[in-house]
Short mmCIF file of C-alpha atoms and ligand atoms in Angstrom, two decimals:
data_model
loop_
_atom_site.label_atom_id
_atom_site.label_comp_id
_atom_site.label_asym_id
_atom_site.label_seq_id
_atom_site.Cartn_x
_atom_site.Cartn_y
_atom_site.Cartn_z
CA MET A 1 23.48 16.71 -7.10
CA VAL A 2 24.45 13.79 -9.41
CA ASN A 3 26.16 14.01 -12.58
CA VAL A 4 23.22 12.90 -14.85
CA GLU A 5 25.18 11.41 -17.83
CA GLU A 6 27.31 9.44 -15.51
CA PHE A 7 24.47 8.25 -13.42
CA ILE A 8 22.33 7.14 -16.54
CA GLY A 9 25.31 5.22 -18.05
CA GLU A 10 26.07 3.45 -14.71
CA ALA A 11 22.33 2.68 -14.10
CA ILE A 12 21.92 1.15 -17.58
CA GLN A 13 24.95 -1.14 -17.06
CA ARG A 14 23.69 -2.11 -13.56
CA ILE A 15 20.38 -3.06 -14.75
CA ARG A 16 21.96 -5.15 -17.63
CA ASP A 17 24.21 -6.98 -15.31
CA VAL A 18 21.45 -7.67 -12.79
CA ALA A 19 18.71 -8.59 -15.36
CA GLY A 20 20.80 -10.90 -17.45
CA GLU A 21 18.47 -12.79 -19.87
CA GLU A 22 15.46 -12.47 -17.52
CA ARG A 23 12.34 -10.67 -17.94
CA VAL A 24 11.70 -7.82 -15.72
CA VAL A 25 8.53 -6.15 -14.61
CA ILE A 26 7.81 -2.71 -13.13
CA ALA A 27 4.48 -1.12 -11.74
CA LEU A 28 4.50 1.96 -13.90
CA SER A 29 2.30 4.71 -12.45
CA GLY A 30 3.21 7.50 -14.67
CA GLY A 31 4.90 9.34 -11.78
CA VAL A 32 8.30 10.63 -12.34
CA ASP A 33 10.28 7.84 -10.29
CA SER A 34 8.54 4.84 -12.08
CA SER A 35 8.84 6.59 -15.34
CA VAL A 36 12.59 7.25 -15.01
CA CYS A 37 13.14 3.77 -13.83
CA ALA A 38 11.23 2.19 -17.06
CA ALA A 39 13.04 4.48 -19.35
CA LEU A 40 16.44 3.48 -18.05
CA ALA A 41 15.48 -0.23 -17.99
CA ALA A 42 14.16 0.12 -21.67
CA ARG A 43 17.52 1.38 -22.82
CA ALA A 44 19.20 -1.25 -20.77
CA ILE A 45 17.25 -4.34 -21.81
CA GLY A 46 14.66 -3.30 -24.42
CA ASP A 47 11.67 -5.62 -24.67
CA ALA A 48 12.61 -7.90 -21.75
CA LEU A 49 11.22 -4.98 -19.72
CA ILE A 50 7.52 -5.29 -19.22
CA PRO A 51 6.04 -2.26 -17.56
CA ILE A 52 2.51 -2.86 -16.03
CA TYR A 53 0.03 -0.02 -15.62
CA VAL A 54 -2.84 -0.64 -13.42
CA ASP A 55 -5.76 1.60 -14.08
CA THR A 56 -7.44 1.60 -10.72
CA GLY A 57 -10.35 3.61 -11.98
CA LEU A 58 -9.02 6.26 -9.44
CA MET A 59 -6.87 8.10 -11.98
CA ARG A 60 -7.06 11.70 -12.82
CA LYS A 61 -8.83 12.85 -16.06
CA GLY A 62 -7.02 11.59 -19.23
CA GLU A 63 -4.21 10.07 -17.16
CA THR A 64 -4.30 6.43 -18.61
CA GLY A 65 -4.42 7.68 -22.19
CA GLN A 66 -1.50 10.08 -21.63
CA ILE A 67 0.46 7.24 -20.21
CA GLN A 68 -0.31 4.88 -23.04
CA ALA A 69 0.66 7.56 -25.51
CA LEU A 70 3.86 8.21 -23.81
CA PHE A 71 5.04 4.81 -23.26
CA ALA A 72 3.67 3.69 -26.60
CA ASP A 73 7.20 2.33 -27.75
CA MET A 74 7.45 0.04 -24.75
CA ASN A 75 5.96 -3.30 -24.22
CA LEU A 76 3.35 -1.53 -21.80
CA HIS A 77 0.81 -3.70 -20.32
CA VAL A 78 -2.30 -1.88 -19.45
CA VAL A 79 -4.66 -3.59 -16.87
CA ASP A 80 -8.18 -2.22 -16.55
CA ALA A 81 -9.07 -2.83 -13.11
CA GLY A 82 -11.52 -0.19 -12.23
CA ASP A 83 -14.43 -2.59 -11.61
CA GLU A 84 -12.31 -4.63 -9.22
CA PHE A 85 -11.31 -1.54 -7.15
CA PHE A 86 -14.84 -0.16 -6.95
CA GLU A 87 -16.26 -3.72 -5.77
CA ALA A 88 -13.48 -4.09 -3.16
CA LEU A 89 -14.03 -0.52 -1.91
CA ARG A 90 -17.90 -0.76 -1.60
CA GLY A 91 -19.06 0.15 1.91
CA ALA A 92 -15.54 1.29 3.22
CA THR A 93 -15.66 4.76 4.79
CA ASP A 94 -12.63 4.75 7.04
CA PRO A 95 -9.57 6.41 5.50
CA GLU A 96 -6.99 3.71 6.62
CA GLU A 97 -9.37 0.99 5.55
CA LYS A 98 -9.64 2.45 2.14
CA ARG A 99 -5.86 2.72 1.69
CA LYS A 100 -5.44 -0.88 2.85
CA ILE A 101 -8.03 -2.13 0.56
CA ILE A 102 -6.57 -0.28 -2.51
CA GLY A 103 -2.95 -1.22 -1.52
CA GLU A 104 -3.82 -4.79 -1.11
CA LYS A 105 -5.96 -4.99 -4.35
CA PHE A 106 -3.16 -3.21 -6.23
CA ILE A 107 -0.51 -5.78 -5.08
CA ARG A 108 -2.74 -8.83 -5.87
CA ILE A 109 -3.46 -7.61 -9.40
CA PHE A 110 0.25 -6.56 -10.13
CA GLU A 111 1.40 -9.99 -8.98
CA ARG A 112 -1.37 -11.65 -11.06
CA GLU A 113 -0.22 -9.80 -14.09
CA ALA A 114 3.47 -10.14 -13.38
CA LYS A 115 2.97 -13.96 -13.41
CA ARG A 116 1.25 -14.00 -16.69
CA THR A 117 4.21 -12.23 -18.24
CA GLY A 118 6.59 -14.85 -17.07
CA ALA A 119 8.90 -12.17 -15.34
CA THR A 120 11.30 -13.28 -12.72
CA MET A 121 12.75 -9.90 -11.79
CA LEU A 122 11.23 -6.84 -10.27
CA LEU A 123 12.28 -3.21 -11.01
CA GLN A 124 11.22 -0.73 -8.50
CA GLY A 125 11.26 3.20 -8.44
CA THR A 126 11.98 3.50 -4.86
CA ILE A 127 13.97 6.66 -3.96
CA ARG A 128 15.76 7.88 -0.96
CA SER A 129 12.67 9.63 0.65
CA ASP A 130 10.40 6.65 0.25
CA ARG A 131 12.22 4.88 3.05
CA ILE A 132 12.03 7.84 5.20
CA GLU A 133 8.25 8.36 4.67
CA SER A 134 7.33 4.86 5.22
CA GLU A 135 9.09 5.10 8.55
CA GLY A 136 7.01 8.20 9.41
CA GLY A 137 3.83 6.16 10.12
CA ILE A 138 1.12 9.03 9.92
CA LYS A 139 -0.83 7.32 7.06
CA SER A 140 -0.19 3.91 5.54
CA HIS A 141 1.61 4.80 2.47
CA HIS A 142 0.65 3.06 -0.53
CA ASN A 143 3.54 3.58 -3.11
CA VAL A 144 4.14 1.40 -5.99
CA GLY A 145 7.62 1.82 -5.29
CA GLY A 146 7.56 0.12 -1.90
CA MET A 147 5.29 -2.67 -2.06
CA PRO A 148 5.43 -5.65 0.07
CA LEU A 149 4.76 -8.59 -2.41
CA ASP A 150 4.12 -12.18 -1.68
CA MET A 151 5.41 -13.22 -5.02
CA GLU A 152 8.98 -14.38 -5.13
CA PHE A 153 11.28 -12.66 -7.60
CA SER A 154 14.84 -13.84 -8.23
CA GLY A 155 16.01 -10.31 -8.11
CA VAL A 156 14.83 -6.82 -7.20
CA ILE A 157 16.36 -3.89 -8.94
CA GLU A 158 16.10 -0.31 -7.47
CA PRO A 159 18.22 2.16 -9.52
CA LEU A 160 17.08 5.25 -7.90
CA ALA A 161 17.22 4.16 -4.17
CA ASP A 162 20.10 6.81 -3.55
CA LEU A 163 18.56 9.74 -5.42
CA TYR A 164 16.44 12.46 -3.95
CA LYS A 165 13.36 13.70 -5.97
CA ASP A 166 14.92 16.63 -7.51
CA GLU A 167 17.78 14.49 -8.81
CA VAL A 168 15.26 11.94 -10.21
CA ARG A 169 13.57 14.93 -12.18
CA GLU A 170 17.11 15.94 -13.44
CA VAL A 171 17.62 12.33 -14.69
CA ALA A 172 14.26 12.53 -16.28
CA GLY A 173 15.41 15.54 -18.26
CA GLY A 174 18.74 13.75 -19.22
CA LEU A 175 16.69 10.82 -20.47
CA GLY A 176 14.57 13.21 -22.58
CA LEU A 177 11.34 12.43 -20.85
CA PRO A 178 8.75 15.04 -21.53
CA ALA A 179 8.32 18.03 -19.16
CA GLU A 180 4.82 16.54 -18.10
CA ILE A 181 6.59 13.66 -16.73
CA GLN A 182 9.63 15.61 -15.29
CA HIS A 183 7.67 18.06 -13.47
CA ARG A 184 4.71 16.02 -12.51
CA MET A 185 2.96 16.85 -9.28
CA PRO A 186 2.92 14.13 -6.60
CA PHE A 187 -0.20 12.07 -6.89
CA PRO A 188 -1.02 9.45 -4.05
CA GLY A 189 -1.02 5.81 -4.79
CA PRO A 190 -4.61 5.52 -3.67
CA GLY A 191 -5.51 8.11 -6.30
CA LEU A 192 -8.68 9.96 -6.15
CA ALA A 193 -10.14 7.55 -3.40
CA VAL A 194 -8.11 9.71 -0.81
CA ARG A 195 -9.58 12.93 -2.34
CA MET A 196 -13.10 12.21 -1.15
CA LEU A 197 -14.30 11.79 2.39
CA GLY A 198 -16.04 8.54 3.06
CA GLU A 199 -17.28 5.81 0.69
CA VAL A 200 -15.77 5.67 -2.86
CA THR A 201 -18.37 5.68 -5.51
CA ARG A 202 -18.36 6.15 -9.33
CA GLU A 203 -20.37 9.42 -8.99
CA LYS A 204 -17.94 10.86 -6.42
CA VAL A 205 -14.90 9.92 -8.60
CA MET A 206 -16.41 11.49 -11.68
CA ILE A 207 -17.19 14.76 -9.91
CA VAL A 208 -13.88 15.03 -8.23
CA ARG A 209 -11.97 14.15 -11.29
CA GLU A 210 -13.69 16.91 -13.20
CA ALA A 211 -13.10 19.42 -10.39
CA ASN A 212 -9.45 18.26 -10.28
CA ALA A 213 -8.93 18.87 -14.08
CA ILE A 214 -10.16 22.46 -13.77
CA VAL A 215 -8.04 23.23 -10.66
CA GLU A 216 -4.96 21.92 -12.46
CA GLU A 217 -5.95 23.92 -15.66
CA CYS A 218 -6.29 27.04 -13.74
CA LEU A 219 -3.17 26.72 -11.44
CA VAL A 220 -0.45 24.50 -12.70
CA GLU A 221 1.03 26.67 -15.37
CA GLU A 222 0.43 29.91 -14.06
CA PHE A 223 1.55 29.39 -10.31
CA GLU A 224 3.58 26.25 -10.49
CA PRO A 225 2.57 24.95 -7.11
CA TRP A 226 4.07 21.99 -5.34
CA GLN A 227 0.67 20.53 -5.33
CA CYS A 228 -2.73 21.32 -6.35
CA PHE A 229 -6.03 19.51 -6.47
CA ALA A 230 -9.67 19.24 -5.69
CA ALA A 231 -11.26 16.99 -2.90
CA LEU A 232 -14.95 16.19 -2.41
CA LEU A 233 -16.09 16.98 1.17
CA GLY A 234 -19.63 16.00 1.34
CA ARG A 235 -23.07 17.43 0.49
CA GLY A 236 -24.77 20.68 1.43
CA THR A 237 -27.63 22.87 0.41
CA GLY A 238 -27.55 24.84 -2.57
CA VAL A 239 -29.82 26.28 -5.21
CA LYS A 240 -29.20 25.82 -8.97
CA ASP A 241 -31.50 26.75 -11.80
CA GLY A 242 -34.15 27.93 -9.37
CA ALA A 243 -34.43 24.59 -7.46
CA ARG A 244 -32.99 23.57 -4.22
CA LEU A 245 -29.93 21.12 -4.68
CA HIS A 246 -28.49 18.90 -2.11
CA GLY A 247 -25.11 19.45 -3.87
CA TRP A 248 -21.43 18.43 -3.32
CA ILE A 249 -19.08 20.60 -1.62
CA VAL A 250 -15.59 20.70 -3.34
CA ALA A 251 -12.46 21.82 -1.56
CA ILE A 252 -9.53 23.38 -3.46
CA ARG A 253 -6.11 22.78 -2.18
CA ALA A 254 -3.13 24.41 -3.49
CA ILE A 255 0.36 24.49 -1.50
CA GLU A 256 3.97 25.07 -1.45
CA SER A 257 6.24 22.48 0.11
CA GLN A 258 9.76 21.16 0.33
CA GLY A 259 9.17 17.39 0.15
CA GLY A 260 5.69 17.15 1.27
CA MET A 261 6.58 17.00 5.16
CA THR A 262 5.33 20.48 5.74
CA ALA A 263 3.06 22.66 3.50
CA GLU A 264 1.94 26.32 3.08
CA PRO A 265 -1.30 27.25 1.24
CA LEU A 266 -0.86 29.51 -1.87
CA LEU A 267 -2.28 32.91 -1.41
CA LEU A 268 -4.00 33.04 -4.69
CA PRO A 269 -5.36 36.14 -6.33
CA TYR A 270 -9.19 36.63 -5.77
CA ASP A 271 -10.00 36.56 -9.35
CA THR A 272 -8.30 33.13 -9.70
CA LEU A 273 -10.32 31.70 -6.93
CA THR A 274 -13.59 33.15 -7.99
CA GLY A 275 -12.83 31.92 -11.54
CA MET A 276 -12.33 28.34 -10.35
CA VAL A 277 -15.59 28.64 -8.19
CA SER A 278 -17.55 29.78 -11.18
CA ARG A 279 -16.18 27.12 -13.56
CA ILE A 280 -16.44 24.13 -11.06
CA THR A 281 -20.02 25.07 -10.09
CA SER A 282 -21.21 25.75 -13.60
CA GLU A 283 -19.49 22.85 -15.53
CA ILE A 284 -20.22 20.25 -12.96
CA PRO A 285 -23.94 19.74 -12.34
CA GLY A 286 -23.85 18.21 -8.92
CA VAL A 287 -21.61 20.86 -7.22
CA ALA A 288 -23.34 23.42 -5.18
CA ARG A 289 -20.46 24.96 -3.12
CA VAL A 290 -16.74 25.37 -3.44
CA VAL A 291 -14.14 26.31 -0.57
CA TYR A 292 -10.48 27.12 -0.68
CA ASP A 293 -8.41 25.41 2.08
CA LEU A 294 -6.06 27.62 3.82
CA THR A 295 -4.56 25.22 6.44
CA PRO A 296 -0.99 24.42 6.62
CA LYS A 297 0.62 21.21 7.28
CA PRO A 298 0.64 20.72 10.28
CA PRO A 299 -1.96 20.50 11.41
CA ALA A 300 -3.70 19.41 8.15
CA THR A 301 -1.97 16.89 5.95
CA ILE A 302 -1.93 17.59 2.25
CA GLU A 303 -4.33 14.94 1.19
CA TYR A 304 -7.71 14.73 3.04
CA GLU A 305 -7.39 10.98 4.02
P1 XMP B 1 0.11 13.99 3.46
O1 XMP B 1 -1.35 13.88 2.89
O2 XMP B 1 0.59 12.75 4.08
O3 XMP B 1 0.96 13.84 1.93
O4 XMP B 1 0.33 15.31 3.76
C1 XMP B 1 2.25 13.99 1.65
C2 XMP B 1 2.73 13.91 0.34
O5 XMP B 1 2.63 12.51 -0.06
C3 XMP B 1 1.56 12.26 -0.96
N1 XMP B 1 0.88 10.95 -0.58
C4 XMP B 1 1.22 9.94 -1.16
N2 XMP B 1 2.10 9.47 -2.17
N3 XMP B 1 1.30 7.33 -1.93
C5 XMP B 1 2.12 8.06 -2.44
O6 XMP B 1 2.90 7.71 -3.36
C6 XMP B 1 0.42 7.55 -0.85
O7 XMP B 1 -0.22 6.76 -0.41
C7 XMP B 1 0.34 8.92 -0.53
N4 XMP B 1 -0.59 9.57 0.35
C8 XMP B 1 0.07 10.94 0.28
C9 XMP B 1 0.78 13.52 -1.04
O8 XMP B 1 0.16 13.63 -2.29
C10 XMP B 1 1.83 14.61 -0.61
O9 XMP B 1 2.35 14.96 -1.74
#
């Protein structure tokens, strides 16, 4: 474990030394790593830090507003890029193809915005396990902390490179970041796009976003899972309001894990499960069926794609 106060002091000094008088950009996702990095750099260099938040249109319910509110006192640069992502994803059904399109688009947008700010330095929230994960090779991992950029920066600053996730969370506490950031569940870079099988459409994103919000509401506080979410599997036959419905099938996933390399499903109380089924099918018109995923990792990965 790190000495949090010491780490914060040293990291701030290092960022100041490396940044000098330059402007520094960071791709802020709202996850704990990029948030801690941005908070450290804001203390170190103030307005010379320009956090760029790309709203891919694939974020969770309320996420963009939450991030805007949380980082309101920073020089936050919000890019509303949903249209660009949906356009680029049109017709793509293969999971790896979807991931590549999103990763590529993200990088191009980030570079475009970074150039506009006149920044010459890049701050990244890469942590120790990012290096290990990107060497694993099961899925192409899109992480804003590990992007291969075309753009040339005169320097790259990675203040968290030697920390493990739980250490980053401690530093978040030391910096006074709110609990919702400190204990934020992992959320994949490609966002809700990997929580639906097949093509990404606005309708599917809307449905999975609502279902996911219900799952989080029902599980996060009470059960503190390592991760929980909803995914969209496809369509099946149902009956709603006396009429046949070719409705969406939602899967609920709630797991315990150490670091995401393996996972065990949560054995949730029956009432909790039926409560979620009832809310999802009644609150989201197009959903006709809900299933609970009991598969550990391996053989299933945590995300569906
Ligand atoms: P899988 O699905 O491979 O996920 O079992 C393991 C953990 O990694 C998260 N995940 C990602 N995180 N970029 C990320 O930053 C990604 O592309 C990505 N894909 C999966 C996943 O949510 C789980 O916590």
